[in-house]
Coordinates of C-alpha atoms and ligand atoms in Angstrom, one line a residue:
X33 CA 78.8 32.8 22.1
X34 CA 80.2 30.1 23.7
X35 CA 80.1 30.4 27.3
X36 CA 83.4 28.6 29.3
X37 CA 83.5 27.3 33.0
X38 CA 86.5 26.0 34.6
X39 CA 88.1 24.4 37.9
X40 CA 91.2 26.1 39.1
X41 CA 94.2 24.4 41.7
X42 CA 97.0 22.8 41.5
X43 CA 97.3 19.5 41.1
X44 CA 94.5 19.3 38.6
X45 CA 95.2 17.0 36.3
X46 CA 93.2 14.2 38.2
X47 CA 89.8 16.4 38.7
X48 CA 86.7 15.0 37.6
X49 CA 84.9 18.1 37.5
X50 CA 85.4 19.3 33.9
X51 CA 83.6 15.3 32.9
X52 CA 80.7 16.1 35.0
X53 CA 80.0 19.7 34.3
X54 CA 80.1 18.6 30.3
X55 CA 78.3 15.7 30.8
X56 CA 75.5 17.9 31.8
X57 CA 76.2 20.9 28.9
X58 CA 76.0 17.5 26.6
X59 CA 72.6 16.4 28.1
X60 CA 70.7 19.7 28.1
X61 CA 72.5 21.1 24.8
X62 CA 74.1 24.0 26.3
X63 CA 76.4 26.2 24.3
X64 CA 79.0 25.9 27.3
X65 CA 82.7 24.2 28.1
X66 CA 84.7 23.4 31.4
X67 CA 88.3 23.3 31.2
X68 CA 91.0 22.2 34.2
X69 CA 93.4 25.6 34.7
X70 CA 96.6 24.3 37.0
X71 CA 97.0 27.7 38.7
X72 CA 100.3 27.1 41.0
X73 CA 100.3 28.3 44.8
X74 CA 101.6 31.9 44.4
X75 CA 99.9 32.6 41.1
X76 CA 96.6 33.3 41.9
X77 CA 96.3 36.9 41.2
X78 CA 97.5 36.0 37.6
X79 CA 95.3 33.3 37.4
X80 CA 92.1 35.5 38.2
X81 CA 93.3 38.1 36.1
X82 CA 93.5 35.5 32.8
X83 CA 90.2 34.2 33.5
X84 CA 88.8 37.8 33.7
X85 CA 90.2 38.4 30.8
X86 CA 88.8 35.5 28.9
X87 CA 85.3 36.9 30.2
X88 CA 85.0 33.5 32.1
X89 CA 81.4 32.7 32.6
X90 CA 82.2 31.1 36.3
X91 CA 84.8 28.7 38.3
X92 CA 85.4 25.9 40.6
X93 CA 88.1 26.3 43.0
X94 CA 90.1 23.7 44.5
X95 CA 93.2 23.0 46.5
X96 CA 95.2 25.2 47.8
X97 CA 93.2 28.2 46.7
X98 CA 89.6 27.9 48.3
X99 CA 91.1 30.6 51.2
X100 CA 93.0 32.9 49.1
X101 CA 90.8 33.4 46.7
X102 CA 88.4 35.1 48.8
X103 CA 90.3 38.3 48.9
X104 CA 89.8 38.6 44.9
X105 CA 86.0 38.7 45.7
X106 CA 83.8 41.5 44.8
X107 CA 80.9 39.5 47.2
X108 CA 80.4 36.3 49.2
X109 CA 76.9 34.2 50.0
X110 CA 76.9 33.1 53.9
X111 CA 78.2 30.2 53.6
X112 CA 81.7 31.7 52.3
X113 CA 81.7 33.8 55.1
X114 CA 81.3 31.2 57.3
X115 CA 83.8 28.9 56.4
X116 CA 86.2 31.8 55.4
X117 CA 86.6 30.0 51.8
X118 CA 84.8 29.5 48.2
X119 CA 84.6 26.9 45.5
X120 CA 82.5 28.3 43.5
X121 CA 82.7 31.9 41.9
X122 CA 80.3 33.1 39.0
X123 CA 81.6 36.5 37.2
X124 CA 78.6 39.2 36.4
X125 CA 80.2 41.5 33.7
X126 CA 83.5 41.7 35.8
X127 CA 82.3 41.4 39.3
X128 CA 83.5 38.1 41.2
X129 CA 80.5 36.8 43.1
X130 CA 81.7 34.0 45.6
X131 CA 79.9 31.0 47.4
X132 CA 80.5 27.3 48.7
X133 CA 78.9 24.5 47.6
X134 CA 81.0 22.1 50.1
X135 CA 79.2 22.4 52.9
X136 CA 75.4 21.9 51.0
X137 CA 77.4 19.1 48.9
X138 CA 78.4 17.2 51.7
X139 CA 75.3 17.1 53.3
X140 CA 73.3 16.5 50.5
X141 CA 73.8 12.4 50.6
X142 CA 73.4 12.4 54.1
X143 CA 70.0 14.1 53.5
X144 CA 68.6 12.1 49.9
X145 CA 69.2 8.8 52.3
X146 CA 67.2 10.5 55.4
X147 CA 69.8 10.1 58.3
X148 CA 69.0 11.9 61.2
X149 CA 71.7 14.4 61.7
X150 CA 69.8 16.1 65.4
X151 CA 71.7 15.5 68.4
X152 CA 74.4 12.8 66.6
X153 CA 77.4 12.5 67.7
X154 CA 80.5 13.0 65.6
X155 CA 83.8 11.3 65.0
X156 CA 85.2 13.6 62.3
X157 CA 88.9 12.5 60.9
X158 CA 91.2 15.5 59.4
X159 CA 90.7 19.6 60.3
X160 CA 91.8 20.9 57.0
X161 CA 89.7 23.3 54.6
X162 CA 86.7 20.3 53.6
X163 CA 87.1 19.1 57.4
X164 CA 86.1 22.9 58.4
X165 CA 83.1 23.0 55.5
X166 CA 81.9 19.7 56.8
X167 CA 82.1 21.1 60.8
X168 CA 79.9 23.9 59.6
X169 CA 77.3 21.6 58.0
X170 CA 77.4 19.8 61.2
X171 CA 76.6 22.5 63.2
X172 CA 73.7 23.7 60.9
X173 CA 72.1 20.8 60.9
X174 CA 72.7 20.5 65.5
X175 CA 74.3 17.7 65.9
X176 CA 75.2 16.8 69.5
X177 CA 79.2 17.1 69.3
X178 CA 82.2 16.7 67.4
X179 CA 85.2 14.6 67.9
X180 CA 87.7 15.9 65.4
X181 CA 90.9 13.7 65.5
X182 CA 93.9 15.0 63.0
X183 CA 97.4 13.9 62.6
X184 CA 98.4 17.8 63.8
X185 CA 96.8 18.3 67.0
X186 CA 97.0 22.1 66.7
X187 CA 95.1 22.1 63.6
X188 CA 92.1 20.1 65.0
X189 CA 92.1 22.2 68.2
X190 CA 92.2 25.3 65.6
X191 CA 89.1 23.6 64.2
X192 CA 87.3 22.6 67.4
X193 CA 87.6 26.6 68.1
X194 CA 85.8 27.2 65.0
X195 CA 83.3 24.5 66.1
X196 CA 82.4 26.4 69.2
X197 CA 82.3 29.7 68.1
X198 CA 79.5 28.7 65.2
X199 CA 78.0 26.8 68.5
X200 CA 78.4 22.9 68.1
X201 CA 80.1 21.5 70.8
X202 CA 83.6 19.8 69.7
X203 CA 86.6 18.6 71.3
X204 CA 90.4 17.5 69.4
X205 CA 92.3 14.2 69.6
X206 CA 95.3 12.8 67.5
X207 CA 94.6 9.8 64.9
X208 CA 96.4 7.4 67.6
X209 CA 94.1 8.2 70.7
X210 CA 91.0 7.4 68.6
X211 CA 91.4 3.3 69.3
X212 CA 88.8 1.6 69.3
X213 CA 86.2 4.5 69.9
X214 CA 84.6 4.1 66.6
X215 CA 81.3 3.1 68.3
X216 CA 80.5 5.4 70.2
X217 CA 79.7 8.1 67.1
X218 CA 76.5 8.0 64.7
X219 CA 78.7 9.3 61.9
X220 CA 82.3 8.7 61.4
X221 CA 83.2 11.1 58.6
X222 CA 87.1 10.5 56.7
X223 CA 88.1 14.0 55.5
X224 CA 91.3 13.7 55.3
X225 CA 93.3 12.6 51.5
X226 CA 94.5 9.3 53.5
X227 CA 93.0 6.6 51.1
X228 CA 93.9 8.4 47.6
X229 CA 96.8 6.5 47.5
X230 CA 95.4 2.4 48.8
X231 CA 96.5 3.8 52.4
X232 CA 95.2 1.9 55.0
X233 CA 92.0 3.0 57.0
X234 CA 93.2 6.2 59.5
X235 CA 91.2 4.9 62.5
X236 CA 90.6 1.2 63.9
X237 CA 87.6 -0.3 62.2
X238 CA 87.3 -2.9 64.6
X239 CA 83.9 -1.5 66.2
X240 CA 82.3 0.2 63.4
X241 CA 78.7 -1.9 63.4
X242 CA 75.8 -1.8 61.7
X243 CA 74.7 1.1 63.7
X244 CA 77.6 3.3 62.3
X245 CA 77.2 5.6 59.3
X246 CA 80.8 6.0 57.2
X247 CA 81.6 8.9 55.2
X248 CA 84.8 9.0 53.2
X249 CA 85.1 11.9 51.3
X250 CA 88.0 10.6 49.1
X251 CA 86.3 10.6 46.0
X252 CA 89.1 8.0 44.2
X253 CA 89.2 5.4 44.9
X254 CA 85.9 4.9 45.4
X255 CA 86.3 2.2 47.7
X256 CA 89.0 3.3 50.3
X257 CA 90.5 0.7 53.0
X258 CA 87.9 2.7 55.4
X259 CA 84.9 2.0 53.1
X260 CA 85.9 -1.7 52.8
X261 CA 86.3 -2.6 56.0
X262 CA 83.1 -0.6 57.5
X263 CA 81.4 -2.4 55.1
X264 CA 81.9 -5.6 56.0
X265 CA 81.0 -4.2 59.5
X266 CA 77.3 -3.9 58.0
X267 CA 77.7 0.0 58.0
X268 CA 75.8 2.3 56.4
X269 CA 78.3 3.7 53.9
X270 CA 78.5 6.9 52.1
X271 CA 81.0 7.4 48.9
X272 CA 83.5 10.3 48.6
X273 CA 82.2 10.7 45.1
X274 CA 78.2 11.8 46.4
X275 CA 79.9 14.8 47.8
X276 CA 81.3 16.2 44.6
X277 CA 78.5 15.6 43.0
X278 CA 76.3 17.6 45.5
X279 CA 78.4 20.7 45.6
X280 CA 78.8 20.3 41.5
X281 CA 75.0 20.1 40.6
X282 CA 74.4 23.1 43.4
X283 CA 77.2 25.2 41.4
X284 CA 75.7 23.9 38.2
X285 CA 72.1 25.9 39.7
X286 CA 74.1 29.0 40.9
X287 CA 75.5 29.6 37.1
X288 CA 72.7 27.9 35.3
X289 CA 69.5 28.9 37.2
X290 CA 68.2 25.5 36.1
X291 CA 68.7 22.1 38.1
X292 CA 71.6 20.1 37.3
X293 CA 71.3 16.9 35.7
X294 CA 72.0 15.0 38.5
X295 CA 72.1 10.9 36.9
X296 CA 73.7 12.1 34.3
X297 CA 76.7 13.9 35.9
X298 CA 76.3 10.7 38.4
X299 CA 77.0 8.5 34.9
X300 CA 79.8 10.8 33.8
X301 CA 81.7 10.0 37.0
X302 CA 81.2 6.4 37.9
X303 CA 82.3 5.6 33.8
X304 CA 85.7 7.1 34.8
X305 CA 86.7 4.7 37.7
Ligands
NAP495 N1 84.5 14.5 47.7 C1 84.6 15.8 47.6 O1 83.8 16.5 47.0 C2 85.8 16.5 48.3 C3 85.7 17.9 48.5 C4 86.8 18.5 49.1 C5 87.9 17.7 49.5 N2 87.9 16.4 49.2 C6 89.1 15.5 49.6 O2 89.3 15.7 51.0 C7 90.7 15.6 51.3 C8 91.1 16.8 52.1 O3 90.9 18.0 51.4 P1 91.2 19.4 52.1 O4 90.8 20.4 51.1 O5 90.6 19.5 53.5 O6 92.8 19.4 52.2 P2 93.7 20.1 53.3 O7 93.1 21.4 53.7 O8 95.1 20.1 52.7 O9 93.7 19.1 54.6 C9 94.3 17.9 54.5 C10 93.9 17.0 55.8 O10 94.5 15.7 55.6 C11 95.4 15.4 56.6 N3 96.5 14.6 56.1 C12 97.1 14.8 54.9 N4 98.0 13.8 54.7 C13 98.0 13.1 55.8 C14 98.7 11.9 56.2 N5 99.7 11.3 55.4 N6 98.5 11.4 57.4 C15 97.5 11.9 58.2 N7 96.8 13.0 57.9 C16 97.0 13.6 56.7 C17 95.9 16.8 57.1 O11 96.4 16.6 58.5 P3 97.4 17.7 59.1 O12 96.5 18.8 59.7 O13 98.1 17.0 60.1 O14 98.3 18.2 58.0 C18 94.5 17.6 57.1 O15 93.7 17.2 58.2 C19 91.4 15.5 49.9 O16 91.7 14.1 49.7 C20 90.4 16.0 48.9 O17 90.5 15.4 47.7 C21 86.9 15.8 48.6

């Protein structure tokens, strides 16, 4: 029988996921299919409850859902627990094992190009729910400190708490008292959705140097007004699109037990922008 996957958030319209996970059933000849499910803010217990129904094989979950639906959990991997949130749930016969693939997804480029995370210093922008996966990876891997600048100061000083209590060091800024600090940080990481839209860069580009490595995990466009401009800098640049495909191949293993295509779900993507 034909086994189905599927992303669930709202929007969802724009998600690349169902191309790359059936890009990869395509390749390998699995009997399986991805769908997009919009599951509105408010309807998640309904939502579950469909996909149980269906006997869903496994799911993706995305905005706004990745904290709630930890309480529909039967069991979490450490890194849920961690970050207090999942994107990726299999279902064994009924029971809703969760994990997230963010945090291992995000550092996965960062890794393949062999940057030296170790005592770096950290000029993270946003302290939202990938902000907070991407703190945690941080930390794993010791870096030095964490400069988490966010337009809601009370949100990044909620995140630098988190930071300290999973033992990185980390203080908070606003987007404005950034200037033109950009140097000072081995990785200046964009996890905020400024840039989905052609927005201009959310921090001064002005010192970003060869030195610098830039992250922007906006996946599309691929080339944000950050990216651009750090790369005329002579940065080392890392594209919003490398992250989803690191926590989707990981998923991929966690329902599969078999590695994930990886050049072809890179193809499947890249043909799309
Ligand atoms: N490449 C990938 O695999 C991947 C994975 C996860 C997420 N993402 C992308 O990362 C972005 C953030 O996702 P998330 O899950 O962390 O969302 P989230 O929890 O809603 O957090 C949104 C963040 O963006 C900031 N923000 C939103 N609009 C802003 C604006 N107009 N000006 C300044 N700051 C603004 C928020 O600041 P406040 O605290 O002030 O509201 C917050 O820091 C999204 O674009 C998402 O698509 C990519």
């Amino acid at each position: 029988m034909t086994k189905t996957y599927a992303v669930i958030g709202d929007p969802i319209d724009n998600s690349l996921s169902p191309n790359i996970h059936n890009a990869a059933f395509k390749k390998l000849g699995l009997d399986c299919t991805y769908i997009a499910y919009r599951v509105p803010k408010g309807e998640l217990a309904a939502g579950v409850e469909s996909l149980k129904k269906i006997k869903i094989s496994g799911f993706n979950v995305t905005i706004p859902h990745k904290v709630a639906m930890i309480k529909f959990l039967d069991t979490v991997d450490e890194n849920c627990s961690i970050i207090g949130a999942t994107n990726t749930v299999s279902n064994d016969e009924g029971k809703l094992r969760g994990y997230n693939t963010d945090m291992e997804g995000f550092l996965d480029p960062i890794k393949k190009r062999n940057l030296p995370i170790k005592d770096s210093k950290v000029l993270l922008i946003g302290a939202g729910g990938a902000a907070r996966a991407i703190t945690a990876g941080f930390a794993k891997e010791k870096a030095r400190k964490i400069t988490i600048a966010n337009r809601t100061l009370q949100n990044a000083n909620a995140l630098a708490q988190f930071a300290h209590k999973i033992g990185i060091d980390a203080n908070a800024v606003t987007l404005d008292q950034v200037g033109e600090t950009a140097s000072d940080y081995n990785f200046i990481v964009n996890a905020t959705s400024i840039g989905m839209k052609g927005e201009p860069s959310p921090i001064s580009t002005k010192t970003i140097n060869e030195k610098s490595v830039v992250y922007d995990i906006v996946s599309k466009p691929i080339n944000t007004d950050l990216i651009q401009q750090s790369k005329k800098n002579g940065a080392t640049i890392i594209y919003g699109y490398e992250m989803l495909l690191g926590q989707a191949a990981l998923a991929f293993k966690i329902w599969h037990g078999i590695e994930a295509p990886y050049e072809t779900m890179k193809k499947s993507i890249l043909g799309m922008f």
